[in-house]
Amino acid sequence: MTLPVTFVEVVEVRRITPRTARIAFAAEELPDTVGTAPDQQLKLCFPRPGQREPVLPARQDDPMGWYQAYLAIPEAERPVMRSFTLRRRRPGTRLVEVDFVLHGDTGPAAAWALRAAPGDRLGMVGPSALYAPPVAFTEAAAAADWVLLAGDETALPALATLVEALPEGERVCAWIEVADRAERQDLESRADLEVEWLYRDGAAPGTVLTEAFRDAVLPEGEPFVWLAGEAGAVRTIRRHLVERQGVPKENIDFTGYWRHRLTQDDAPTAEDLADAQERVAGY
């Protein structure tokens, strides 16, 4: 299965909250079969200073070969790359929507999104069904007594697609940490969904969510848990659920999307590598 590698062009920019921009891109090429499942990852390639558009890696027949092709681009020309979750592909089109958390002018993705306008061009690697877990997720959710989804605003795009995919009658709780009340988003679901919004109001990222778990009395029955967001908070919550709440490790799907005070370009820490090894073992 070939991973899509294509240019995308901005066609629409909307502020869905004060700190979140939803940007619609028109892809030059995108197979009809991708981008329709929940929780699909993609990577956006941002141009270097002075470039109108980024240099993209050459296409490969091997679905993982694109990364070696990316590394083969001379460093001075190699695009800055960041990972995102596809929020939506508009049916019957090559239009895709991606949500950007606007956390200031310090990171390449947020800085670009603050100034994004129709006509701006990026590169996109993915999305691909290779990285979409809808069958495993929905089967695990159906086998559990109830479902718990938890994360911060970086997890909201994936979380929203997951609750949209769950069937009627599924009991689902979502705990979501955001900066303040203005960052709430409407979530649509056929499931029996209860949402608990948690506001940082100036607190450090992840602290409000971890405190909520520390003090929580969970519903009866065995849950299936999906966790995503700041890596340290995800790690702490997972340990609490396993060690204090008795949730089996295999019932927790967890991902650290970002790291406080570190970027995606920084080397993984020992804890990052241990988390990755546990995720692989869980699959």
mmCIF file with all atom_site columns, C-alpha atoms in Angstrom, residues 14 54 104 220 233 256 261 265:
data_model
loop_
_atom_site.group_PDB
_atom_site.id
_atom_site.type_symbol
_atom_site.label_atom_id
_atom_site.label_alt_id
_atom_site.label_comp_id
_atom_site.label_asym_id
_atom_site.label_entity_id
_atom_site.label_seq_id
_atom_site.pdbx_PDB_ins_code
_atom_site.Cartn_x
_atom_site.Cartn_y
_atom_site.Cartn_z
_atom_site.occupancy
_atom_site.B_iso_or_equiv
_atom_site.pdbx_formal_charge
_atom_site.auth_seq_id
_atom_site.auth_comp_id
_atom_site.auth_asym_id
_atom_site.auth_atom_id
_atom_site.pdbx_PDB_model_num
ATOM 1 C CA . ARG A 1 14  ? -11.719 29.415 10.254 1.00 0.00 ? 14  ARG A CA 1
ATOM 2 C CA . PRO A 1 54  ? 8.236   22.678 0.501  1.00 0.00 ? 54  PRO A CA 1
ATOM 3 C CA . GLY A 1 104 ? 1.836   31.278 20.024 1.00 0.00 ? 104 GLY A CA 1
ATOM 4 C CA . GLU A 1 220 ? -18.645 0.359  37.616 1.00 0.00 ? 220 GLU A CA 1
ATOM 5 C CA . ALA A 1 233 ? 0.302   13.587 31.591 1.00 0.00 ? 233 ALA A CA 1
ATOM 6 C CA . GLY A 1 256 ? 1.820   11.104 23.798 1.00 0.00 ? 256 GLY A CA 1
ATOM 7 C CA . ARG A 1 261 ? 9.318   22.003 26.804 1.00 0.00 ? 261 ARG A CA 1
ATOM 8 C CA . ASP A 1 265 ? 12.657  17.507 16.577 1.00 0.00 ? 265 ASP A CA 1
#
